[in-house]
Structures are given as structure tokens and as C-alpha cells.
PDB file of C-alpha atoms in Angstrom:
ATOM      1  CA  UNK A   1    -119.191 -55.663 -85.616  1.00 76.00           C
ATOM      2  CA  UNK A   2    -117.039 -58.870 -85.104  1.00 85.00           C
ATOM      3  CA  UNK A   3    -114.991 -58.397 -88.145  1.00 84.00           C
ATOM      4  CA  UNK A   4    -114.302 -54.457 -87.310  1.00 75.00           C
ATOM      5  CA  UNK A   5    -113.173 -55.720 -84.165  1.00 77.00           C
ATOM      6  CA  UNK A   6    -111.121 -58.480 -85.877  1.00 77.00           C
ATOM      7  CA  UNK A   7    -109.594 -55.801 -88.176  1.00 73.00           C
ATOM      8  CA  UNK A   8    -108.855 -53.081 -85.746  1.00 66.00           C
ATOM      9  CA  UNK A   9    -107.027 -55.984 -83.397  1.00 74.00           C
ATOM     10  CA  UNK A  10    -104.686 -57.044 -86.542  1.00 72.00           C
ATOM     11  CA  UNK A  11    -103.944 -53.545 -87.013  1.00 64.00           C
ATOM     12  CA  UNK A  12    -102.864 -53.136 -83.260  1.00 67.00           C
ATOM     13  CA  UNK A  13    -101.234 -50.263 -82.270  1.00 68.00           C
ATOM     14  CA  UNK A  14    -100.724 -47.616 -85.430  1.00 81.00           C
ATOM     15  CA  UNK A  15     -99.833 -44.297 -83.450  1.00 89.00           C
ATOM     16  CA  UNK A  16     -95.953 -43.737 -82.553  1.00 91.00           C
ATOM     17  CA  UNK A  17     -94.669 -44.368 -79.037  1.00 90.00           C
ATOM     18  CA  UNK A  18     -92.620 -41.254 -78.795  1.00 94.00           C
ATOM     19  CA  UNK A  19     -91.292 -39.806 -77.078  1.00 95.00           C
ATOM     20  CA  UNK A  20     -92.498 -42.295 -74.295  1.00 93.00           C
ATOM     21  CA  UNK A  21     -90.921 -45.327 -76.607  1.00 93.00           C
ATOM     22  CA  UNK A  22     -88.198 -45.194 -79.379  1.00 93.00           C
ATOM     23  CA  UNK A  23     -88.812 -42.753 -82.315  1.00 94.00           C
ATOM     24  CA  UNK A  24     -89.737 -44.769 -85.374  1.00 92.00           C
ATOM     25  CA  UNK A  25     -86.964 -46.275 -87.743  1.00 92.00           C
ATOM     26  CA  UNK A  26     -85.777 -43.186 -90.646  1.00 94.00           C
ATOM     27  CA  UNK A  27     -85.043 -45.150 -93.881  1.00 92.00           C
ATOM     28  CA  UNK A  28     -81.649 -45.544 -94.269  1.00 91.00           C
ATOM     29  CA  UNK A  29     -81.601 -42.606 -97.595  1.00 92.00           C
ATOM     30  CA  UNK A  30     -82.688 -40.114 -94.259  1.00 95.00           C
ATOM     31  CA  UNK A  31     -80.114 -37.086 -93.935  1.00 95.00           C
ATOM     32  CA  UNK A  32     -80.185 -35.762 -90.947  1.00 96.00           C
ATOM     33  CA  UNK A  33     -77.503 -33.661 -88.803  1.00 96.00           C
ATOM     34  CA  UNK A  34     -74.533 -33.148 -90.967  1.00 94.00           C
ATOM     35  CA  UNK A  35     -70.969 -34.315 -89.196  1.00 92.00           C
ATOM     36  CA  UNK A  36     -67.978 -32.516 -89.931  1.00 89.00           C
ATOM     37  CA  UNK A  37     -64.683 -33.907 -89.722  1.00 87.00           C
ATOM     38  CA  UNK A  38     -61.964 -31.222 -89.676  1.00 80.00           C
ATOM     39  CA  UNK A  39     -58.913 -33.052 -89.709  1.00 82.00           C
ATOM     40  CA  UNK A  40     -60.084 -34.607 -92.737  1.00 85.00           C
ATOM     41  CA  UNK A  41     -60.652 -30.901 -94.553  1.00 83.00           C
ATOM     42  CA  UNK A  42     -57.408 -30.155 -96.943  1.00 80.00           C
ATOM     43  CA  UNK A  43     -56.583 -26.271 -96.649  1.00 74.00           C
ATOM     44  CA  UNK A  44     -56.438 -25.760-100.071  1.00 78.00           C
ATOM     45  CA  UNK A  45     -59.758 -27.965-101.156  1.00 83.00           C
ATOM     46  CA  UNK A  46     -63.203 -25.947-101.622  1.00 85.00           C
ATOM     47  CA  UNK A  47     -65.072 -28.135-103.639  1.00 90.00           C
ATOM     48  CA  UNK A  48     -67.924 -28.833-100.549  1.00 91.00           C
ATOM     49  CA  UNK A  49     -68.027 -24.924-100.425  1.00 91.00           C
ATOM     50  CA  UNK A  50     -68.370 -24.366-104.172  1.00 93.00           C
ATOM     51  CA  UNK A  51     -70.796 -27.006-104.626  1.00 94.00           C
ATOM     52  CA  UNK A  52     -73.436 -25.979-102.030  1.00 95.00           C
ATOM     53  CA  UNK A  53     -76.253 -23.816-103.807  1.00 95.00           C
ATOM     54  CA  UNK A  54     -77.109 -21.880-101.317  1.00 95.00           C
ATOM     55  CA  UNK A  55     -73.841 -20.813 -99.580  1.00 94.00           C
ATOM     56  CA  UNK A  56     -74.585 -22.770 -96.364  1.00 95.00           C
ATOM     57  CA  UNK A  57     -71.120 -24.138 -95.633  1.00 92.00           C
ATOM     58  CA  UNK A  58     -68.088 -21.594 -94.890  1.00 87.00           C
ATOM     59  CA  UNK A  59     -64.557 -22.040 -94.639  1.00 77.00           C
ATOM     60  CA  UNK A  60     -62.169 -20.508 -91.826  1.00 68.00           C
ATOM     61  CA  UNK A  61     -58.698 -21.587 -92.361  1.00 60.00           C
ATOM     62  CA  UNK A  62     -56.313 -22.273 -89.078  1.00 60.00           C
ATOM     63  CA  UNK A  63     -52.825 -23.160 -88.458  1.00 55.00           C
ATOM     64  CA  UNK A  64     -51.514 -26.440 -90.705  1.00 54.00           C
ATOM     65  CA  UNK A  65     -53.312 -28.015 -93.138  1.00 50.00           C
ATOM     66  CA  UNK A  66     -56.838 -27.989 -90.992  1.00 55.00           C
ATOM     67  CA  UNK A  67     -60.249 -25.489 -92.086  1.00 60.00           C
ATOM     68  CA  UNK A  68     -62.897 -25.275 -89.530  1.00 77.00           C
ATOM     69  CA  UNK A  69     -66.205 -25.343 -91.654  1.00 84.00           C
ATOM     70  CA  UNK A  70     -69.604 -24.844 -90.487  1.00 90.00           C
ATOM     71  CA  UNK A  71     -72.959 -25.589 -91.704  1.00 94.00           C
ATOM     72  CA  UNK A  72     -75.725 -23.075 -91.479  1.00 96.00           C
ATOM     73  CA  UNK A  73     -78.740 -25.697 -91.057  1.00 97.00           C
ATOM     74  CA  UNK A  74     -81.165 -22.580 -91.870  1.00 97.00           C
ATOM     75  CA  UNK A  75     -79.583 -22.367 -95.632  1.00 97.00           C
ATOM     76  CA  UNK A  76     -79.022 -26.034 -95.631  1.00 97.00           C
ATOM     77  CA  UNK A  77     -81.249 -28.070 -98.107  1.00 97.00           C
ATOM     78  CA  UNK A  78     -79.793 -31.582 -97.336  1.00 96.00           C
ATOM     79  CA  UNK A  79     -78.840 -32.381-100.586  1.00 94.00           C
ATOM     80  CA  UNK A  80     -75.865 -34.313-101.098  1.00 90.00           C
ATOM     81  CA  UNK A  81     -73.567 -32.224-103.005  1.00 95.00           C
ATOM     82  CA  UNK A  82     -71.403 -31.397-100.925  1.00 94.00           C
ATOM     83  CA  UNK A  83     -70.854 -34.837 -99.428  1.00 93.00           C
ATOM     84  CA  UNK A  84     -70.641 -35.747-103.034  1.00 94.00           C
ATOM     85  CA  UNK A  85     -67.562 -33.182-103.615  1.00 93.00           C
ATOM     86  CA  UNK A  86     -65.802 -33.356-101.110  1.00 92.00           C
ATOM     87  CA  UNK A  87     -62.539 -36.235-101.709  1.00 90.00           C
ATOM     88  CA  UNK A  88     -62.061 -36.668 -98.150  1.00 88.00           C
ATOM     89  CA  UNK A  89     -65.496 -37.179 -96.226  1.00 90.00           C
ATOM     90  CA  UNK A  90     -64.679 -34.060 -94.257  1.00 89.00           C
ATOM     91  CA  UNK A  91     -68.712 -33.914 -94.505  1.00 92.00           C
ATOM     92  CA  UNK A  92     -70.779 -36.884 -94.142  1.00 93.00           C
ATOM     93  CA  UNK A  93     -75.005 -36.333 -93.079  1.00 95.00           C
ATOM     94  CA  UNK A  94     -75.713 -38.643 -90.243  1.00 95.00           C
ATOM     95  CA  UNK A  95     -79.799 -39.973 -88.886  1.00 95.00           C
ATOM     96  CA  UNK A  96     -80.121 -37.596 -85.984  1.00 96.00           C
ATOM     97  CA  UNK A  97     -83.234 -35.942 -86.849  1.00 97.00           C
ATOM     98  CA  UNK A  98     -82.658 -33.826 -83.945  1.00 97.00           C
ATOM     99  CA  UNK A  99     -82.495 -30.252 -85.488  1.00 98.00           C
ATOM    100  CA  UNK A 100     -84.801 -27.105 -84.089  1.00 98.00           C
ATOM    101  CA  UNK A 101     -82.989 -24.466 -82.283  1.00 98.00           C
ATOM    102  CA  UNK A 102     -84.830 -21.475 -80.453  1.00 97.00           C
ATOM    103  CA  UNK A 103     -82.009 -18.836 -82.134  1.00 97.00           C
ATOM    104  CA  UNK A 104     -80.863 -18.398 -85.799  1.00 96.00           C
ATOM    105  CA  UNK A 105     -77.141 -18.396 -84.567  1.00 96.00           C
ATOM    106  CA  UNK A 106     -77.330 -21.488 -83.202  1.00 96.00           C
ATOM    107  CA  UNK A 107     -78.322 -23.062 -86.361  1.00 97.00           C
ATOM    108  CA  UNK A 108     -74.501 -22.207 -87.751  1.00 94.00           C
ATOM    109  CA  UNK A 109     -72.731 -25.737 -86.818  1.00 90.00           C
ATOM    110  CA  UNK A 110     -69.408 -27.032 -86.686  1.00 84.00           C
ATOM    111  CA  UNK A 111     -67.736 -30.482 -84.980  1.00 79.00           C
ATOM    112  CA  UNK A 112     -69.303 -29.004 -81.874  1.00 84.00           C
ATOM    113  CA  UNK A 113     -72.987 -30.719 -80.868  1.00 89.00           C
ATOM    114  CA  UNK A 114     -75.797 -28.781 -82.059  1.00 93.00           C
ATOM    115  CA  UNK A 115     -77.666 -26.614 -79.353  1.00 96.00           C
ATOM    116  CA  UNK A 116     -80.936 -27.819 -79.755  1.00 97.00           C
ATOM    117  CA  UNK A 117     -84.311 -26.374 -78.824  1.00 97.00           C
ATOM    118  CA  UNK A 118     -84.742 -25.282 -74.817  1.00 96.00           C
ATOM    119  CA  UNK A 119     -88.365 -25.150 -73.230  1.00 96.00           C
ATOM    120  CA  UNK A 120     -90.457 -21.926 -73.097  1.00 95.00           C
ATOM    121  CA  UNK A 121     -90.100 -20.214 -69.765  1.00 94.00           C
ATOM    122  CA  UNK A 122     -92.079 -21.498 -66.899  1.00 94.00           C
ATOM    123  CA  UNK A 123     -95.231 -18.520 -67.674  1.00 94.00           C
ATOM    124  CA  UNK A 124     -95.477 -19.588 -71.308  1.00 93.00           C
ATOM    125  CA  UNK A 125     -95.725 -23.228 -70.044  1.00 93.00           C
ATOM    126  CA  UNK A 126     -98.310 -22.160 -67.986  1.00 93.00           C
ATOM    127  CA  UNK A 127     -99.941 -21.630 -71.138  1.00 93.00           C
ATOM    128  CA  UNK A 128     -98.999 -23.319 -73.949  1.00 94.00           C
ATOM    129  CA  UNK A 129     -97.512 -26.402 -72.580  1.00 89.00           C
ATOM    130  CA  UNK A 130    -101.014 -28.428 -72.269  1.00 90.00           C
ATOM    131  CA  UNK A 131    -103.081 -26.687 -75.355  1.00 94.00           C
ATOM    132  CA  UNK A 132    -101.260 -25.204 -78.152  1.00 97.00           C
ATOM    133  CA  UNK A 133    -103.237 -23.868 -80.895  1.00 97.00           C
ATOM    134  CA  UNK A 134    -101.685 -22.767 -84.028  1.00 98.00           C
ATOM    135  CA  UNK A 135    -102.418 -20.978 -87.709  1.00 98.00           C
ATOM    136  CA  UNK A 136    -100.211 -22.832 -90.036  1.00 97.00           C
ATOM    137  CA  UNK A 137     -99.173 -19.834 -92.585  1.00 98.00           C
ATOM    138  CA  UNK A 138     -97.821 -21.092 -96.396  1.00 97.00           C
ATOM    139  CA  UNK A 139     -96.021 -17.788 -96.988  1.00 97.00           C
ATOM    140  CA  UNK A 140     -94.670 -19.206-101.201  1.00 94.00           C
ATOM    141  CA  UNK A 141     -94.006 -22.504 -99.499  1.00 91.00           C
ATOM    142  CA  UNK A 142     -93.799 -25.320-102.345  1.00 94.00           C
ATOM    143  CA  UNK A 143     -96.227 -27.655 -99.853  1.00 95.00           C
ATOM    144  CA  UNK A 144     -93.523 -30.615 -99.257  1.00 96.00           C
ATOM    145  CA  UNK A 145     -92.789 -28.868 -95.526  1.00 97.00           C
ATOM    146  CA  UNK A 146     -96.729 -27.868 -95.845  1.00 96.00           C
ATOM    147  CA  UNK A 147     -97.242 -31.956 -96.086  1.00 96.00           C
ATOM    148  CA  UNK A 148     -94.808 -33.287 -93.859  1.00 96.00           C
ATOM    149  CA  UNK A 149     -96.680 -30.445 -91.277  1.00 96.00           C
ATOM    150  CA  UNK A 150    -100.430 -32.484 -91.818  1.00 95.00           C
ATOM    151  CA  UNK A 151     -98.559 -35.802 -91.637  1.00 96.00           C
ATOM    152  CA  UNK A 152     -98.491 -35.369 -87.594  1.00 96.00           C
ATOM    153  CA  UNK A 153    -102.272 -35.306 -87.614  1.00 94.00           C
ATOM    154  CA  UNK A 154    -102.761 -38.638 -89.064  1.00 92.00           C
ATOM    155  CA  UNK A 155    -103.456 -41.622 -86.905  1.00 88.00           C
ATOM    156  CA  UNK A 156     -99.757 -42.620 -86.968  1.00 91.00           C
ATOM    157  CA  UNK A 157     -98.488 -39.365 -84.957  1.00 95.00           C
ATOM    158  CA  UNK A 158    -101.557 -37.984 -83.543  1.00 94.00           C
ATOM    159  CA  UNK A 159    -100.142 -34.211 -83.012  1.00 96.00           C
ATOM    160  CA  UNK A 160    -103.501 -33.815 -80.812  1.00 95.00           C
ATOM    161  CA  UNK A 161    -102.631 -36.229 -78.002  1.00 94.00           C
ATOM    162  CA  UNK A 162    -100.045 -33.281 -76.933  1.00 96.00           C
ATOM    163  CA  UNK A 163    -102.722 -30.712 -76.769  1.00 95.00           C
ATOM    164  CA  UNK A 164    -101.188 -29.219 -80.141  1.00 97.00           C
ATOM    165  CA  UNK A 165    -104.143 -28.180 -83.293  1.00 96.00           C
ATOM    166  CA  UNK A 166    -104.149 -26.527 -86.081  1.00 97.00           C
ATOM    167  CA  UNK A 167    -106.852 -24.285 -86.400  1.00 97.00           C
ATOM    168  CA  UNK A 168    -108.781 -22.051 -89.120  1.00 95.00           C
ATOM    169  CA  UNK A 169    -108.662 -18.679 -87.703  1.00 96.00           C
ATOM    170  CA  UNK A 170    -105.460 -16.845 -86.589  1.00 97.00           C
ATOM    171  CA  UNK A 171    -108.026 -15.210 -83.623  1.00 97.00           C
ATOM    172  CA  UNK A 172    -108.449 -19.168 -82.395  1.00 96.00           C
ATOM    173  CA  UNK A 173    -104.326 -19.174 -82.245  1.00 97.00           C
ATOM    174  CA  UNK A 174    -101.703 -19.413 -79.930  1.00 97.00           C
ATOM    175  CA  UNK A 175     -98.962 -19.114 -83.023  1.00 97.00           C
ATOM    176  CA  UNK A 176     -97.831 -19.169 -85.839  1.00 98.00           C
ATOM    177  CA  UNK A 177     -96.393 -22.058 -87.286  1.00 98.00           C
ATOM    178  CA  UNK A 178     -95.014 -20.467 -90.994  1.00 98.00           C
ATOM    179  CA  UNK A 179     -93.476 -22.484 -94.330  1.00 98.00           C
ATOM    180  CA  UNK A 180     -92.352 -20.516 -97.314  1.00 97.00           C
ATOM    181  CA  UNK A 181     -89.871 -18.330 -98.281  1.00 97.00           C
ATOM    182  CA  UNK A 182     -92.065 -15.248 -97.835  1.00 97.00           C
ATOM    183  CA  UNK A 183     -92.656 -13.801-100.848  1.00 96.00           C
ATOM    184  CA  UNK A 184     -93.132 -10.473-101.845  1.00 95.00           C
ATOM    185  CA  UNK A 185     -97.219 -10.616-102.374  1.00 96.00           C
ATOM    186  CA  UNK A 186     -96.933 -12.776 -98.809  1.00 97.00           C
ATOM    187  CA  UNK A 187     -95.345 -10.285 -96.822  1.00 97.00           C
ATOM    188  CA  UNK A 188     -98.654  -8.257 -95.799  1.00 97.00           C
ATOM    189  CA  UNK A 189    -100.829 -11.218 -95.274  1.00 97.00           C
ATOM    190  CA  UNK A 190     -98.164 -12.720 -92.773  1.00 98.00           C
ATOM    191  CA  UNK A 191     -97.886  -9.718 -90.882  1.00 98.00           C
ATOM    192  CA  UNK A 192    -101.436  -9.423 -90.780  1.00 98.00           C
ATOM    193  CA  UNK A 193    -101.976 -12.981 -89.522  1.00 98.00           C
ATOM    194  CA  UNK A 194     -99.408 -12.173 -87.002  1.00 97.00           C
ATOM    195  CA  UNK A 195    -101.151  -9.343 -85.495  1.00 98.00           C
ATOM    196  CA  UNK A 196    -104.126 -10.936 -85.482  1.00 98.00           C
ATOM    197  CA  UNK A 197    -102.925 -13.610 -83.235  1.00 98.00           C
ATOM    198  CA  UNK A 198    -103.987 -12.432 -79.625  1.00 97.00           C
ATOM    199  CA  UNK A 199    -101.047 -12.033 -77.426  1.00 95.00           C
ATOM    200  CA  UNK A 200     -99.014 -13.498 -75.631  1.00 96.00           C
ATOM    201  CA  UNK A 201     -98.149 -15.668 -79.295  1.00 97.00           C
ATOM    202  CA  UNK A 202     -95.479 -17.810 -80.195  1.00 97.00           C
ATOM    203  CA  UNK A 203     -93.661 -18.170 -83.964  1.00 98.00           C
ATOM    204  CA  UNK A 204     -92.412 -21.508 -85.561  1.00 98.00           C
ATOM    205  CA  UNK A 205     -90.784 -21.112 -88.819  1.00 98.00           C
ATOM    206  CA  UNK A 206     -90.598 -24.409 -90.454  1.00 98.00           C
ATOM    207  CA  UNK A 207     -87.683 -25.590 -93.378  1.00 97.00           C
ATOM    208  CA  UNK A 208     -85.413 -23.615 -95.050  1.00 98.00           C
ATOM    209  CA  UNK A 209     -87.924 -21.376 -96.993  1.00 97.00           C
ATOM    210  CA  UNK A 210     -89.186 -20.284 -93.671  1.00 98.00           C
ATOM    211  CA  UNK A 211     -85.577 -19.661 -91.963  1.00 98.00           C
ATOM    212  CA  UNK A 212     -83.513 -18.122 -94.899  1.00 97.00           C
ATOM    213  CA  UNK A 213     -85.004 -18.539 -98.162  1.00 97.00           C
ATOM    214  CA  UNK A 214     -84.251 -21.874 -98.703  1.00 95.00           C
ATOM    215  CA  UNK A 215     -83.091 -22.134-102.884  1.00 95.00           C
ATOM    216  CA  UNK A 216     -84.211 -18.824-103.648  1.00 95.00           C
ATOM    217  CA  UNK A 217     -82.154 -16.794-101.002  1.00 95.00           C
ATOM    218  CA  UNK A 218     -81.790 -13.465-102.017  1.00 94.00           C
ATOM    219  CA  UNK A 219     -84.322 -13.311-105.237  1.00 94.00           C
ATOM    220  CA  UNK A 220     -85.688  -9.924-105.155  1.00 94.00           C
ATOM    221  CA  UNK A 221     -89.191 -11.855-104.859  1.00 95.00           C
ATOM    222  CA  UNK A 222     -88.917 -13.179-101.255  1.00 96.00           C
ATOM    223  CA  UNK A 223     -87.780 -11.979 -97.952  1.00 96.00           C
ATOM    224  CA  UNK A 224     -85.224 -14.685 -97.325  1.00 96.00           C
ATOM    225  CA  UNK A 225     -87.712 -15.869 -94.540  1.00 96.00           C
ATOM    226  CA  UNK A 226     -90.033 -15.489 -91.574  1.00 97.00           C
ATOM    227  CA  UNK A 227     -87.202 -13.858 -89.108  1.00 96.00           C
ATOM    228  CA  UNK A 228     -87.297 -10.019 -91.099  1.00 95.00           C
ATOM    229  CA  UNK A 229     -90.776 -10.300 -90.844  1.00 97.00           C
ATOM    230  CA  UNK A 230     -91.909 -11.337 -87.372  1.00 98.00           C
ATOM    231  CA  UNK A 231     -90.379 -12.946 -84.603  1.00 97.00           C
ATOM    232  CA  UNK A 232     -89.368 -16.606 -84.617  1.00 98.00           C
ATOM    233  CA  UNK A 233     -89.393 -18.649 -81.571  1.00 97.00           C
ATOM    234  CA  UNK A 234     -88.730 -21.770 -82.800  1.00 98.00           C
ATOM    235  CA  UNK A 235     -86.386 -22.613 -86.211  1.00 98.00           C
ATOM    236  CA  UNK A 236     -87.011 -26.137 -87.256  1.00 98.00           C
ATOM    237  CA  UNK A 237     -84.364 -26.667 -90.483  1.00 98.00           C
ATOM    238  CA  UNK A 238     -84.767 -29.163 -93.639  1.00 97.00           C
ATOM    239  CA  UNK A 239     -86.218 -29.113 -97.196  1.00 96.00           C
ATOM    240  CA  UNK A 240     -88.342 -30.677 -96.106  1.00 96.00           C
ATOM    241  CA  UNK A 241     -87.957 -31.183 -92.379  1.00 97.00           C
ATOM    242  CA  UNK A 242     -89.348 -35.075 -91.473  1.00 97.00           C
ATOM    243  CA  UNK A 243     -92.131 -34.903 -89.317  1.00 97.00           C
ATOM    244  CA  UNK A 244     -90.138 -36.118 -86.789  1.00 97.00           C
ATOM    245  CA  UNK A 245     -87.622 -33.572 -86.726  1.00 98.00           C
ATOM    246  CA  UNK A 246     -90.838 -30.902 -86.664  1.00 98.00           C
ATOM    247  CA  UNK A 247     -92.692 -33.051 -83.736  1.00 98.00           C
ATOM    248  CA  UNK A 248     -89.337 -33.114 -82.354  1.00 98.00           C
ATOM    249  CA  UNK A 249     -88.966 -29.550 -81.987  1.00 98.00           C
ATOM    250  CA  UNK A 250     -92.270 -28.851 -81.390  1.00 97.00           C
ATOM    251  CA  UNK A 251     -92.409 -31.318 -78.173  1.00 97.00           C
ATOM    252  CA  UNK A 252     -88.504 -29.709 -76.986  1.00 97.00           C
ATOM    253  CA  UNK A 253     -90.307 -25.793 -76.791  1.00 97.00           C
ATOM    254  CA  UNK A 254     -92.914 -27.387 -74.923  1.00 96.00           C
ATOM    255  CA  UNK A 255     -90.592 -28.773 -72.176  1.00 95.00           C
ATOM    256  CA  UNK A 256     -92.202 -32.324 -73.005  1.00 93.00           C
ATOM    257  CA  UNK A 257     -88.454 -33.795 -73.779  1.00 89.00           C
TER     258      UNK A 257
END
């Protein structure tokens, strides 16, 4: 008994402070929020544009030599191509892991701040805010956003402590928290899952599979996401999003930020 003691006082504290205390340190290879510079964007350069795979970055010239770009963080896969092409850092990724939005138009970004996630309304509060139960749906996910999603159980976030669980049975659920692109033979058993879920029911589509398709936008196999399905409440981007950014999100719905 002494030395279990002994070990579990060396270990000290292993779960994360936040959000009461700072969020833990994101290596420094961590891309987060892209920043866009639009003074820095030539009118005639498209090399960031042409080099993104899935189309997420668009171009709208103005007067002079400026473009406004934006980023669609639901088509985004954080890779650093376009960072990579682009001769004038008009596009660098920063470390805010600050991402979800409630609405898939306010994942389109420019040089303006990112609206992030609001709370519920004060009824859904009411009900979800202290005990949130939710059937985590891989709909042709490729289980990285599936793993960084059972990361906050482990000791080190301890998801639980907010009244948030995963559970077995979509009947048990508040929600629906959904990763994959939604594939063709996934279709039925998501909407089935949804309806199952008693009502009133909340949706959180996780990554980019989940928001537009991720890398296989547009295949004539998936449905370029949860949205054309059922109805998302919560859009937490990345490929994979860190737990962080998900936890993040997750607490920001809840009205615990």
C-alpha cells in the first residue's frame, strides 16, 4: 500500500486544468487557425489556391494589387501546402486551437476573427449543460478523429468530470457526436441512429469528413458530410481535430467557457 501511495504522489496531478488553468502546451508542429495576410496576397499569384486539394481557399480580387482569400475550415485538412506555395506568407497556420462554430458559414474565414462556438439556449442548458450523453457515430471515418474523440476519456482529460459520456445505445443519448465522410452504405444507419435518439437531441459533426467530405469531397461514394443528412449543431474542423480543439468546442456549446 505504501509504495502505491508513493507512486501515485510522484505522479501528482495527471488530468488537465482546463479550462479552470491554462490549456496544455500544443507541440510546436500544431496547426491550428490559419492567418491570412492580404496585403501580402499578389493579384496575379494562385499558387495557395491551386495547391489546396480540396478547394478550401478562394480568391476575390479587389481594387490594386490586394485578393481577399478565405479559408473554409470545414474543407480544410491543415496540411501545409498552401503555406508551402504561397512566395509571400499571405497564409501562415498559427496555435489557436480554437475552431468549432455552431453554423457551416461561419466556418468560411478571412483576416476577420473566427466566430467561434455560442452556448445552447438557456432550455437546452437546462438539459444538457450538467449531463450530456452522446452516441459517437463513425459514418467511413478513417479512426484518427475517432481516436483523438477517446483520447478525452483518458485520465489526462477526463471528458466525464463535465457530465459528458459516451454511451452504447443511441436510446441512452442526448446526441450525436458523428466522424466520417458519410458514405454511401452509412447513410441509412446514421439516419437511423438519429431517429433513434429521443428528442430534444443535439448533433456534433467532428473533422472534415464529418463537415464536407474532408479528401474525398464530392466522390460519388460519400455525402460530403453529416449536414445533408441530419442537422448539425456543433462543427468542430481538422483532420484530425486535437482533442483540445474538440473539448474546446464541446465545453463552448455547453456555456462552460
Amino acid at each position: 500500500m505504501i509504495r502505491v501511495l508513493l507512486a501515485r504522489w510522484q505522479q501528482k496531478h495527471r488530468t488537465i486544468r482546463f479550462p479552470d488553468g491554462p490549456p496544455p502546451v500544443l507541440p510546436e508542429r500544431f496547426r491550428g487557425l490559419p492567418q491570412l495576410v492580404a496585403a501580402r496576397c499578389q493579384a496575379d499569384c494562385r499558387r495557395c489556391v491551386d495547391a489546396c486539394p480540396t478547394g478550401a481557399i478562394v480568391e476575390a480580387p479587389q481594387a490594386g494589387a490586394a485578393t481577399r482569400l478565405t479559408v473554409d475550415l470545414g474543407r480544410c485538412l491543415f496540411c501545409p501546402d498552401c503555406a508551402a506555395a504561397c512566395p509571400h506568407q499571405a497564409i501562415t497556420y498559427s496555435n489557436d486551437y480554437r475552431l468549432a462554430t455552431c453554423t457551416r458559414e461561419n466556418l468560411i474565414t478571412g483576416e476577420a476573427p473566427l466566430k467561434l462556438a455560442a452556448a445552447l439556449d438557456a432550455k437546452a442548458r437546462k438539459i444538457f449543460g450538467r449531463s450530456l450523453r452522446l452516441r459517437q457515430v463513425s459514418a467511413g471515418g478513417c479512426n484518427a478523429c475517432e481516436a483523438d474523440t477517446n483520447v478525452l476519456g483518458t485520465v489526462g482529460w477526463d471528458l466525464g468530470r463535465f457530465g459528458v459520456q459516451f454511451v452504447a445505445s443511441p436510446r441512452h443519448a442526448d446526441g450525436l457526436l458523428i466522424t466520417g465522410a458519410v458514405s454511401d452504405n452509412m447513410k441509412l444507419a446514421l439516419e437511423k441512429t438519429w431517429q433513434a435518439v429521443p428528442s430534444p437531441k443535439i448533433v456534433i459533426a467532428v473533422g472534415a469528413c464529418a463537415i464536407s467530405g474532408g479528401p474525398y469531397i464530392d466522390h460519388p461514394e460519400v455525402h460530403n458530410g453529416a449536414a445533408g443528412t441530419v442537422p448539425v449543431d456543433l462543427f468542430v474542423p481538422g483532420c484530425p481535430p486535437h482533442p483540445l480543439t474538440i473539448l474546446d468546442g464541446l465545453l463552448r456549446l455547453l456555456g462552460r467557457l
